[in-house]
Tab-separated table of C-alpha atoms and ligand atoms in Angstrom:
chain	number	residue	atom	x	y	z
A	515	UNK	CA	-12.956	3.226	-21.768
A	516	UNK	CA	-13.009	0.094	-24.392
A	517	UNK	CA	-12.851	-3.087	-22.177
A	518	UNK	CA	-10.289	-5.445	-24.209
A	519	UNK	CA	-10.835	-9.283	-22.686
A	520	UNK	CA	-7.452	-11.536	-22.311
A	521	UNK	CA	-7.112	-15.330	-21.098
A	522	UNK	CA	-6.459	-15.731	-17.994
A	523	UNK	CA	-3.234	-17.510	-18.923
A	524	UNK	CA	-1.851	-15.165	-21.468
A	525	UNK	CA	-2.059	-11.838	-18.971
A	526	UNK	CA	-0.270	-14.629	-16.087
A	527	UNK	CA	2.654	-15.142	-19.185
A	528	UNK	CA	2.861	-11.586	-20.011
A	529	UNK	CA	3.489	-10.520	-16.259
A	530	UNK	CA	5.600	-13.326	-15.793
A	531	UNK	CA	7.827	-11.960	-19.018
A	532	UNK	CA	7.708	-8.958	-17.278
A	533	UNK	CA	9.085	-9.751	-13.767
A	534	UNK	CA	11.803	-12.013	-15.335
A	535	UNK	CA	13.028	-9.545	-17.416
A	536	UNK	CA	13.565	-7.651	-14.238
A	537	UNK	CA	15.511	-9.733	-13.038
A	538	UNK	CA	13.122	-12.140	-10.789
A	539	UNK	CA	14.076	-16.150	-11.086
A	540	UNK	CA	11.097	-17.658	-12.759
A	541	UNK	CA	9.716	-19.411	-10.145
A	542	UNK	CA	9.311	-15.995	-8.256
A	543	UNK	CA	7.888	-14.238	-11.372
A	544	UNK	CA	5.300	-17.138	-11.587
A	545	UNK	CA	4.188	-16.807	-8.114
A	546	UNK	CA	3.814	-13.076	-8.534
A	547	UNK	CA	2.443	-12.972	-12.133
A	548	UNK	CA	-0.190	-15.791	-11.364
A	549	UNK	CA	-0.889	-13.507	-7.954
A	550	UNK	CA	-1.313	-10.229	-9.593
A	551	UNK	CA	-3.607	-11.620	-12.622
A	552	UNK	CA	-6.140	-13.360	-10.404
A	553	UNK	CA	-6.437	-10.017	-8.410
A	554	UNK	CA	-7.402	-8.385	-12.009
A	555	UNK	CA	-9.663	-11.581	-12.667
A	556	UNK	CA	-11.870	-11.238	-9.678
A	557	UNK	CA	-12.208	-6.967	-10.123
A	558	UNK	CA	-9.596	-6.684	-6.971
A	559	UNK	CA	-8.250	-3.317	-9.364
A	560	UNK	CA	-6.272	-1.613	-6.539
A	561	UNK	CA	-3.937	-4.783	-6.302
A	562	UNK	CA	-4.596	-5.924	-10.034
A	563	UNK	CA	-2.342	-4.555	-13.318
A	564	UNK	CA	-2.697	-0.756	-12.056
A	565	UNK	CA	0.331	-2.173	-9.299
A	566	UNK	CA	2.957	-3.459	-12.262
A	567	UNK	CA	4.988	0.356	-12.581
A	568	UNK	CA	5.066	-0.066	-8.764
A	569	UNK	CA	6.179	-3.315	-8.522
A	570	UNK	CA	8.886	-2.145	-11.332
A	571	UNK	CA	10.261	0.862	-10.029
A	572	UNK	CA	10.652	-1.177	-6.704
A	573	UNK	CA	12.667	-3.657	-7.952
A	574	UNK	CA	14.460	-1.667	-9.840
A	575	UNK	CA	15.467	0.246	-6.896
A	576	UNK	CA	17.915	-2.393	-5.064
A	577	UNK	CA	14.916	-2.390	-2.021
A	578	UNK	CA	15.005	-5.866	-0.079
A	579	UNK	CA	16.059	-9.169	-1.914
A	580	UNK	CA	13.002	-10.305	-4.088
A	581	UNK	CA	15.076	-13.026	-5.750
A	582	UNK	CA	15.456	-14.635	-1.924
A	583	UNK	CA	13.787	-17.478	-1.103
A	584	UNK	CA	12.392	-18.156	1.926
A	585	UNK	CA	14.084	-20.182	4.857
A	586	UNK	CA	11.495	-22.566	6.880
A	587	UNK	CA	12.106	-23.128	10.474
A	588	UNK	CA	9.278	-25.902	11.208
A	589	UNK	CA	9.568	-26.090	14.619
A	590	UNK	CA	7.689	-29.122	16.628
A	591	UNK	CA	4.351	-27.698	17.386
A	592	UNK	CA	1.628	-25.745	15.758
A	593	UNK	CA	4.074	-22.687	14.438
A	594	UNK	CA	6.407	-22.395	11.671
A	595	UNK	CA	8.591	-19.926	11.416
A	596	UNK	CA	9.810	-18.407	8.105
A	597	UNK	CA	12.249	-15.852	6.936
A	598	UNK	CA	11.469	-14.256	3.974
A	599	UNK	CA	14.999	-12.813	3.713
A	600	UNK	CA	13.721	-9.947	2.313
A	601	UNK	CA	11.694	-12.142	-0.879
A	602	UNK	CA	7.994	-12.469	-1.418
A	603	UNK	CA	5.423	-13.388	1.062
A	604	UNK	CA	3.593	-15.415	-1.641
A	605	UNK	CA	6.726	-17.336	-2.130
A	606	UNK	CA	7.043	-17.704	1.350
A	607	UNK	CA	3.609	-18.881	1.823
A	608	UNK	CA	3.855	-21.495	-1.136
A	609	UNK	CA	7.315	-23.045	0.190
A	610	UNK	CA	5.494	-23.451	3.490
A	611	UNK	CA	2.349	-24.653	2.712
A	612	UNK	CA	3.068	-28.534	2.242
A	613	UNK	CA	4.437	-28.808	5.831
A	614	UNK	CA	1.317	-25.918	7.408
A	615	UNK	CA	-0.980	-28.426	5.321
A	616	UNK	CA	0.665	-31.865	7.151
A	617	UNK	CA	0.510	-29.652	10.753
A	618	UNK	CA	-2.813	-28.576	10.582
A	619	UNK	CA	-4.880	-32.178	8.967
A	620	UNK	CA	-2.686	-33.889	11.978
A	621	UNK	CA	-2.821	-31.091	14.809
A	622	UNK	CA	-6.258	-29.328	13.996
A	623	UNK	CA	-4.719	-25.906	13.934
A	624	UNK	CA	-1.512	-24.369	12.564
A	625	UNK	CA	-0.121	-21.165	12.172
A	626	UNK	CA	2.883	-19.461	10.352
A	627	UNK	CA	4.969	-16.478	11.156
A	628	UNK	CA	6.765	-15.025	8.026
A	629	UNK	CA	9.078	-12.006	8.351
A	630	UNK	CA	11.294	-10.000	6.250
A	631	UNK	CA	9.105	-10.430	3.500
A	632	UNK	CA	7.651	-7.826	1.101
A	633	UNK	CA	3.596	-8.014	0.461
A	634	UNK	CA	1.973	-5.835	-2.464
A	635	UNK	CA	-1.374	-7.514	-3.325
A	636	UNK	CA	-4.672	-8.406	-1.503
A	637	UNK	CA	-4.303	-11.213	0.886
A	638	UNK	CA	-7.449	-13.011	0.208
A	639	UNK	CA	-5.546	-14.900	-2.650
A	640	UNK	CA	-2.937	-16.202	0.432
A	641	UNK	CA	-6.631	-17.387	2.425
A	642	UNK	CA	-9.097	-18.685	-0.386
A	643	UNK	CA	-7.616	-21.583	-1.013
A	644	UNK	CA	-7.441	-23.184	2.408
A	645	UNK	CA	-11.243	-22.748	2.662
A	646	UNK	CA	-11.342	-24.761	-0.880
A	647	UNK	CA	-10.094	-27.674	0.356
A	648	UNK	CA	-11.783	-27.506	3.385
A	649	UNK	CA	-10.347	-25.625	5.940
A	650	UNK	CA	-10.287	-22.130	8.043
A	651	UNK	CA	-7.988	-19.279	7.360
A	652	UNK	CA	-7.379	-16.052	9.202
A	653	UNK	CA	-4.398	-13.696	7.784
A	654	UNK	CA	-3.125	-10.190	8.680
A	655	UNK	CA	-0.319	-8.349	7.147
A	656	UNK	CA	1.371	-4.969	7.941
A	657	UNK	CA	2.283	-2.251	5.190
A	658	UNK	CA	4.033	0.952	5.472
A	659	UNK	CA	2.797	3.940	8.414
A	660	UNK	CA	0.711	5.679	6.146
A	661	UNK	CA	-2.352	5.869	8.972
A	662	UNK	CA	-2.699	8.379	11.846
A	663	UNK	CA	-4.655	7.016	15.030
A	664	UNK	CA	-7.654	9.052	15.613
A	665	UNK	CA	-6.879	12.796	16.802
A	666	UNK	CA	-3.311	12.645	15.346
A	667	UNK	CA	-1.184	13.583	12.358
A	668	UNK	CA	1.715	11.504	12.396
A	669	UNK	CA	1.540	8.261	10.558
A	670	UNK	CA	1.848	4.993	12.565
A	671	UNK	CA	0.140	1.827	11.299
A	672	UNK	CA	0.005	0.738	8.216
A	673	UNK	CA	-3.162	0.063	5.931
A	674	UNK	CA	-2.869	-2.879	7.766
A	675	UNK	CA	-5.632	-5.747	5.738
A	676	UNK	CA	-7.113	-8.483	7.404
A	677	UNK	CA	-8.742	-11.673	6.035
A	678	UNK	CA	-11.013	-14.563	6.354
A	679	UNK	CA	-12.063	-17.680	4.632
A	680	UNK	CA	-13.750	-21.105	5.394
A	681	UNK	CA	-15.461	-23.581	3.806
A	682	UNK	CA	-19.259	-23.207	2.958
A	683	UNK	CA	-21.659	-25.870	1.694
A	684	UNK	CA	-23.174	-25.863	-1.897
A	685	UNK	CA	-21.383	-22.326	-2.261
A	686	UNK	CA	-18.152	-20.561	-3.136
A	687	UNK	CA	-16.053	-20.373	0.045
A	688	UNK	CA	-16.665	-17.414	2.841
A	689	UNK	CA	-14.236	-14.870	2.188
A	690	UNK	CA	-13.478	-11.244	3.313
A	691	UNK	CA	-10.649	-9.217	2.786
A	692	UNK	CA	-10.434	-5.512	4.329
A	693	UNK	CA	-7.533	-3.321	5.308
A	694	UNK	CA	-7.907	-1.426	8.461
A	695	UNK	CA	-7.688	2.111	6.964
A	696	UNK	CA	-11.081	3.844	5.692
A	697	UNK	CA	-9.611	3.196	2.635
A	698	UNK	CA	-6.962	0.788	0.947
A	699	UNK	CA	-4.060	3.087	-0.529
A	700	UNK	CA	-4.179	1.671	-4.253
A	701	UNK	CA	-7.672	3.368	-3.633
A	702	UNK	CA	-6.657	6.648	-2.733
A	703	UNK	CA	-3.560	6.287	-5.882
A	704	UNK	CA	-6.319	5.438	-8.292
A	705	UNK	CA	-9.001	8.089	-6.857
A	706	UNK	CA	-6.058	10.590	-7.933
A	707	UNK	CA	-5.503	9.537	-11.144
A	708	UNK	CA	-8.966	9.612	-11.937
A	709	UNK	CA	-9.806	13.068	-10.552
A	710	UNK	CA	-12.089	11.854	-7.592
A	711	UNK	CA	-12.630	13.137	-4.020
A	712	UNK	CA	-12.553	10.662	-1.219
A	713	UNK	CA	-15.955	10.109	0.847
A	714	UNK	CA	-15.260	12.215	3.987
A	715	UNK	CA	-13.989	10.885	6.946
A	716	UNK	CA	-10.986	9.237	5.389
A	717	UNK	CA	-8.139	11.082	5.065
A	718	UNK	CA	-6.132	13.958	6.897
A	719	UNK	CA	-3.903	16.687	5.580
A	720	UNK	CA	-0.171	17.037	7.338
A	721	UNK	CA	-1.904	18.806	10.320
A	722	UNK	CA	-4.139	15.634	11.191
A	723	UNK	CA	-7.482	18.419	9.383
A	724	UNK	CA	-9.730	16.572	7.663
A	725	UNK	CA	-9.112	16.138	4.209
A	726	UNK	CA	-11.059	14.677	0.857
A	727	UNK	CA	-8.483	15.339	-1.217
A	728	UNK	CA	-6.394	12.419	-2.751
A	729	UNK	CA	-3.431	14.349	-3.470
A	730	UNK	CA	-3.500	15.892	0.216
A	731	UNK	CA	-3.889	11.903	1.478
A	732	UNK	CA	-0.528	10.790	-0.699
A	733	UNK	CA	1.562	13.760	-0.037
A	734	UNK	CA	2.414	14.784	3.644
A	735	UNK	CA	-1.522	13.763	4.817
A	736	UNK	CA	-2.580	10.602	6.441
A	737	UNK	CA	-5.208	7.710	5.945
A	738	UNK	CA	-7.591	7.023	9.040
A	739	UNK	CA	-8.232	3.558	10.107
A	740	UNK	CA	-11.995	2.575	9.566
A	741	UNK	CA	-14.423	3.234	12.994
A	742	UNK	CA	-12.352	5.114	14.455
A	743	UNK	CA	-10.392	3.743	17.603
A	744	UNK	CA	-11.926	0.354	17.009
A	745	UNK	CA	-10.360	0.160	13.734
A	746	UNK	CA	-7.486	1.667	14.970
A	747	UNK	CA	-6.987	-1.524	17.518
A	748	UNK	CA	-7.411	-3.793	15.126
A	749	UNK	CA	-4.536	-1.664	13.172
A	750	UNK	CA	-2.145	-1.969	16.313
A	751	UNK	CA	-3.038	-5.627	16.894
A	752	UNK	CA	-2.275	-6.631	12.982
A	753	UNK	CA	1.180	-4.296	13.459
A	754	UNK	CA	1.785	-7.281	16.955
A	755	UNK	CA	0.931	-9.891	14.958
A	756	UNK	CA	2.234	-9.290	11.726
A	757	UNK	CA	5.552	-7.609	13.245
A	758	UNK	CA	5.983	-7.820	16.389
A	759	UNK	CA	5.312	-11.688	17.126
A	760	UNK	CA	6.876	-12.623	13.792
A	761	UNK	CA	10.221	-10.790	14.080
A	762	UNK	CA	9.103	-8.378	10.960
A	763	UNK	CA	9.489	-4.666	11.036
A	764	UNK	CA	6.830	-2.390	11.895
A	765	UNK	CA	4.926	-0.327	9.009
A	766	UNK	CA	6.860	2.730	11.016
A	767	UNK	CA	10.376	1.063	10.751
A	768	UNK	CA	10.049	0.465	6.911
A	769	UNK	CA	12.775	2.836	5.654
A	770	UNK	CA	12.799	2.838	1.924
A	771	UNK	CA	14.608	6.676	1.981
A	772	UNK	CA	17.872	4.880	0.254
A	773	UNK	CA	15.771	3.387	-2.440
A	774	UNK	CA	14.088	6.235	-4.432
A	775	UNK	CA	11.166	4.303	-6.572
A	776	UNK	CA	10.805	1.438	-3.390
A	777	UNK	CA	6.992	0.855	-2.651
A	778	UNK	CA	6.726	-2.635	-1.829
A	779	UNK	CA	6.706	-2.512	2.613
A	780	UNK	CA	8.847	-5.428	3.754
A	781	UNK	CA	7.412	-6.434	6.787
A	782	UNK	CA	5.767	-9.577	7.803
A	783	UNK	CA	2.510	-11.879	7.958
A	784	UNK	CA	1.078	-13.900	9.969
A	785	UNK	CA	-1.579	-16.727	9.404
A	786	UNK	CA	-3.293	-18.767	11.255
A	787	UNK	CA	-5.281	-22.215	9.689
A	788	UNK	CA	-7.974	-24.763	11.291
A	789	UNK	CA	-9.772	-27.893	10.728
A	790	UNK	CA	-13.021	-27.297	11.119
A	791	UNK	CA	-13.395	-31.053	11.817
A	792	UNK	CA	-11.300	-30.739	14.681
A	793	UNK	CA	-14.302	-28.471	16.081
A	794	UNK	CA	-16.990	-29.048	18.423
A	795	UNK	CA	-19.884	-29.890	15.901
A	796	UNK	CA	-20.290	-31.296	12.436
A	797	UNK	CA	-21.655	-30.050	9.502
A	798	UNK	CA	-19.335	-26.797	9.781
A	799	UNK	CA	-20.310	-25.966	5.932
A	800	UNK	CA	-23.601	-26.371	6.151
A	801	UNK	CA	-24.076	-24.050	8.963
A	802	UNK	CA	-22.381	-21.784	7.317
A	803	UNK	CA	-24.053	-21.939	4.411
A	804	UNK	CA	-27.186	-21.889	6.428
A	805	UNK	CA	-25.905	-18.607	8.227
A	806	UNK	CA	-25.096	-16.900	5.566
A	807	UNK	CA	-28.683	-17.388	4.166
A	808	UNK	CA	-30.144	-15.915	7.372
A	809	UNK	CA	-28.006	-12.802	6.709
A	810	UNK	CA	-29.292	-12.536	3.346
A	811	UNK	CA	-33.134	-13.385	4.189
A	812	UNK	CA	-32.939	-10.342	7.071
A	813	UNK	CA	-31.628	-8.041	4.200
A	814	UNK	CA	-27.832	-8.020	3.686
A	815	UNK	CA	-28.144	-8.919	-0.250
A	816	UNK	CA	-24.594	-8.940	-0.609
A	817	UNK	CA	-22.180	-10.659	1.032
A	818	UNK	CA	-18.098	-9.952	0.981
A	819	UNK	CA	-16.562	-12.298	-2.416
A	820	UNK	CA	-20.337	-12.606	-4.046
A	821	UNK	CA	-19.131	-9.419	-6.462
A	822	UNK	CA	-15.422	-10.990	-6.771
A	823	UNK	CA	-16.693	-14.410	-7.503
A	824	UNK	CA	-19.365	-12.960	-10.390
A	825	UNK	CA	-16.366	-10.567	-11.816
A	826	UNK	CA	-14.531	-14.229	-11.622
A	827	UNK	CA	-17.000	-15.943	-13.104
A	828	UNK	CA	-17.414	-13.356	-16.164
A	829	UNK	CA	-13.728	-13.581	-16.829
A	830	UNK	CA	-13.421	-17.556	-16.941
A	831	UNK	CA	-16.172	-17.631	-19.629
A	832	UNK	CA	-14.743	-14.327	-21.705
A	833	UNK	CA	-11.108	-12.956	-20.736
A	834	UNK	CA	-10.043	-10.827	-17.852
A	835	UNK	CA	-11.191	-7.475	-18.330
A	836	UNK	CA	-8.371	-4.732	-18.937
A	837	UNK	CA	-8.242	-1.468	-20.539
A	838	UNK	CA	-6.021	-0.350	-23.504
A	839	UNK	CA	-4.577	1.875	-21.316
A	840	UNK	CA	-3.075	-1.320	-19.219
A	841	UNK	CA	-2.004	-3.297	-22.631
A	842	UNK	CA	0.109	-0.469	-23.090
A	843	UNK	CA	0.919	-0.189	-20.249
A	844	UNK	CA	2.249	-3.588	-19.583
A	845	UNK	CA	3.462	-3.338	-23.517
A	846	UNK	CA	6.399	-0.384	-22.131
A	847	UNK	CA	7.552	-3.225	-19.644
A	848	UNK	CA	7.854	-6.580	-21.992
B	377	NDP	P1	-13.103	-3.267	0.249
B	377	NDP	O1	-13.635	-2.272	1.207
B	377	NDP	O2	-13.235	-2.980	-1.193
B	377	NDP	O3	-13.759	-4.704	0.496
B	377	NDP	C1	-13.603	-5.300	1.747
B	377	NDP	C2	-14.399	-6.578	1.823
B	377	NDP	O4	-15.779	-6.253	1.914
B	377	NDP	C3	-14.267	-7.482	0.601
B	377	NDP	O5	-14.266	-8.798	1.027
B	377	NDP	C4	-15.503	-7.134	-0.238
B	377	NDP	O6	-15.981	-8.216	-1.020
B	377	NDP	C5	-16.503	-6.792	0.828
B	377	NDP	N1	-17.444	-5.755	0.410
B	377	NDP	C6	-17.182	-4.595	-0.233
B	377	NDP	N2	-18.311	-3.881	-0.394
B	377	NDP	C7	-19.309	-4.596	0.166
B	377	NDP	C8	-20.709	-4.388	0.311
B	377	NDP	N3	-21.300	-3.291	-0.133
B	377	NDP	N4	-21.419	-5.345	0.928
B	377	NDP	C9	-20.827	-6.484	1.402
B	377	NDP	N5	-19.508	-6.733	1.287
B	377	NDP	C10	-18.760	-5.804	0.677
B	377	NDP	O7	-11.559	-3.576	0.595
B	377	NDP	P2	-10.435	-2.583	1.080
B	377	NDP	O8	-10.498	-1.372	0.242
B	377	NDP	O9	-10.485	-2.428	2.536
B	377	NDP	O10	-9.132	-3.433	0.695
B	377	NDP	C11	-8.895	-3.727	-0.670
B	377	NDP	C12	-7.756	-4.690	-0.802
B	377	NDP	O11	-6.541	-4.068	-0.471
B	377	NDP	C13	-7.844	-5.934	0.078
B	377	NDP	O12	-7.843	-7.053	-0.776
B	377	NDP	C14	-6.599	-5.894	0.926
B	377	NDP	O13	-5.970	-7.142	1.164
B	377	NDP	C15	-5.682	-5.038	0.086
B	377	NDP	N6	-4.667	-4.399	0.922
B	377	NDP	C16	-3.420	-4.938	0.932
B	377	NDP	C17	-2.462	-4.382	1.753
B	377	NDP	C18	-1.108	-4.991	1.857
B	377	NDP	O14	-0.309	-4.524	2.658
B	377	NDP	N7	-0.786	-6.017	1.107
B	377	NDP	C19	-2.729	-3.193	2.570
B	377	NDP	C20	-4.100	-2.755	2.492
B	377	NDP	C21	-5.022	-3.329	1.679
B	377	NDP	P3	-15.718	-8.264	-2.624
B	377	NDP	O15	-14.248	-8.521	-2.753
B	377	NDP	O16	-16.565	-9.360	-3.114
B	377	NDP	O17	-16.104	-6.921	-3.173
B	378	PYC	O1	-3.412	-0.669	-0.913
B	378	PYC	O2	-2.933	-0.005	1.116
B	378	PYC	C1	-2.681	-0.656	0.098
B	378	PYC	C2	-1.442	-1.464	0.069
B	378	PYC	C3	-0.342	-1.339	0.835
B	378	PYC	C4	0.542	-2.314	0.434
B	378	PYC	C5	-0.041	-3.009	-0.576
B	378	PYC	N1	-1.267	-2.487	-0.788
């Protein structure tokens, strides 16, 4: 397929045209435009343009309030506390950042609790920049039960993703993002589009039976979590912190069956920020630059954000890369 190259800020305008003319204040639309293009800048495809029809049909669909903004309970200590009211975790995050900034540069370590708030994108974007100016990051977010434990076939945890970034000397920050499941679901949705089987050991039909077939996977089958039970605790333990702890529903209590076209899972999030200064050493970048080249010198070549930050780096110098097929796409919404 042709690759057809856009500035960055020209596919952020176009997305934001397309969220306001669905009805999303402009400060909202901004938040999510600017969150969906740098997903498609960095090659993050399953939460880049191929998620605007989605995001669409959802708010078309009456689900949650995704004009709301967010209500901050600061608190005294280390937590704030934030109610989504059924908005945008991104927006959430942004209204709360000045004051989880302040908490953590005075306290060492701070940590937020959103809730009632809807989440469609990676969740790196909501960690990367805390590493650039400095600082530690840790985030987890629930989604919708669309992943059996191992040896079942009913649906319990969500895709559940979990991510990291800190701050890393004479390099671009160290950064993971991974959901729990074998696979992310965007995958699976674009793996049936496209015609492709899933590797094996990732999916299960309605009777928890193996399955490599996406269509199986979306309708009536199941998602597994990555390695088995251990991925599966780190599935439960996102679904405590991201729910449970935070007030926000779990991935099995989001009930979109009144909202035909709904997609987004209105849960919660919860993230958790350090100074590395505050630690018990100096020099935190510089070890972990210097760790990072230990893992590379005993023969990891690639690390997690090296491809996302060379996609990046591609599309600052010549456009983000889309295909026709998403310029029309996006064209039907405008
Ligand atoms: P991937 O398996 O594609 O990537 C996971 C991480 O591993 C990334 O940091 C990636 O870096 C890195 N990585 C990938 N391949 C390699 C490799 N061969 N060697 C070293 N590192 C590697 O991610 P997932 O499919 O698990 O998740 C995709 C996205 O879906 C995530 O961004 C996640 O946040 C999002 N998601 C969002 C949900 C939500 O509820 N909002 C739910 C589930 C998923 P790099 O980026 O540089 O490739
Ligand atoms: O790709 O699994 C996923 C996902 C769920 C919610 C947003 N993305």
């Amino acid at each position: 397929m042709t690759e057809i190259r856009l500035p960055f800020s020209e596919l952020v305008e176009r997305l934001s045209a397309i969220f306001v003319k669905q009805g999303l204040p402009g400060r909202v639309a901004s938040v999510l435009a600017t969150n969906c293009a740098t997903c498609q800048r960095d090659g993050a495809l399953s939460h880049g343009v191929f998620r605007i029809p989605a995001y669409v049909s959802t708010l078309q669909s009456g689900w949650g309030s995704p004009a709301a903004l967010p209500e901050i309970d600061p608190g005294e200590g280390a937590l704030i506390r934030v109610d989504a009211h059924g908005g945008f975790a991104q927006v959430a995050l942004e209204e709360a950042m000045p004051l989880l900034r302040e908490r953590v540069r005075t306290q060492g370590v701070a940590a937020l609790a959103i809730r009632n708030s809807q989440h469609f994108s990676a969740i790196w974007p909501d960690v990367e920049p805390f590493a650039e100016e400095g600082l530690m990051a840790l985030s987890v977010v629930n989604s919708m039960a669309v992943v059996v434990p191992p040896g079942g076939k009913t649906p319990v945890f969500g895709t559940n993703p979990m991510a990291f970034a800190c701050p890393r000397e004479g390099q671009a920050p160290y950064v993971w993002d991974q959901a729990s499941s074998a696979l992310a679901h965007g995958d699976v949705q674009i793996a049936a589009r496209e015609g492709r089987a899933l590797e094996p050991g990732c999916g299960v039909d309605a009777e928890g039976q193996p399955t490599t077939d996406p269509e199986v996977v979306l309708n009536g089958g199941a998602l597994l979590p990555f390695g088995g039970y251990k991925g599966a605790s780190i599935a439960m333990t996102i679904e405590i912190l991201a729910a449970a702890f935070t007030g926000g529903a779990f991935s099995t209590e989001v009930d979109w069956s009144d909202h035909p076209g709904a997609k987004i899972p209105l849960t919660g999030q919860f993230l958790l920020v350090a100074d590395p200064a505050y630690g018990g050493a100096t020099g935190f970048g510089a070890r972990v630059a210097a760790l990072s080249d230990t893992v590379r010198a005993a023969g990891q070549e690639r690390l997690p954000g090296d491809r996302r930050h060379r996609v990046r780096a591609e599309a600052l110098e010549k456009g983000v890369a889309l295909t026709q097929a998403d310029l029309d796409m996006l064209a039907e919404y405008l």
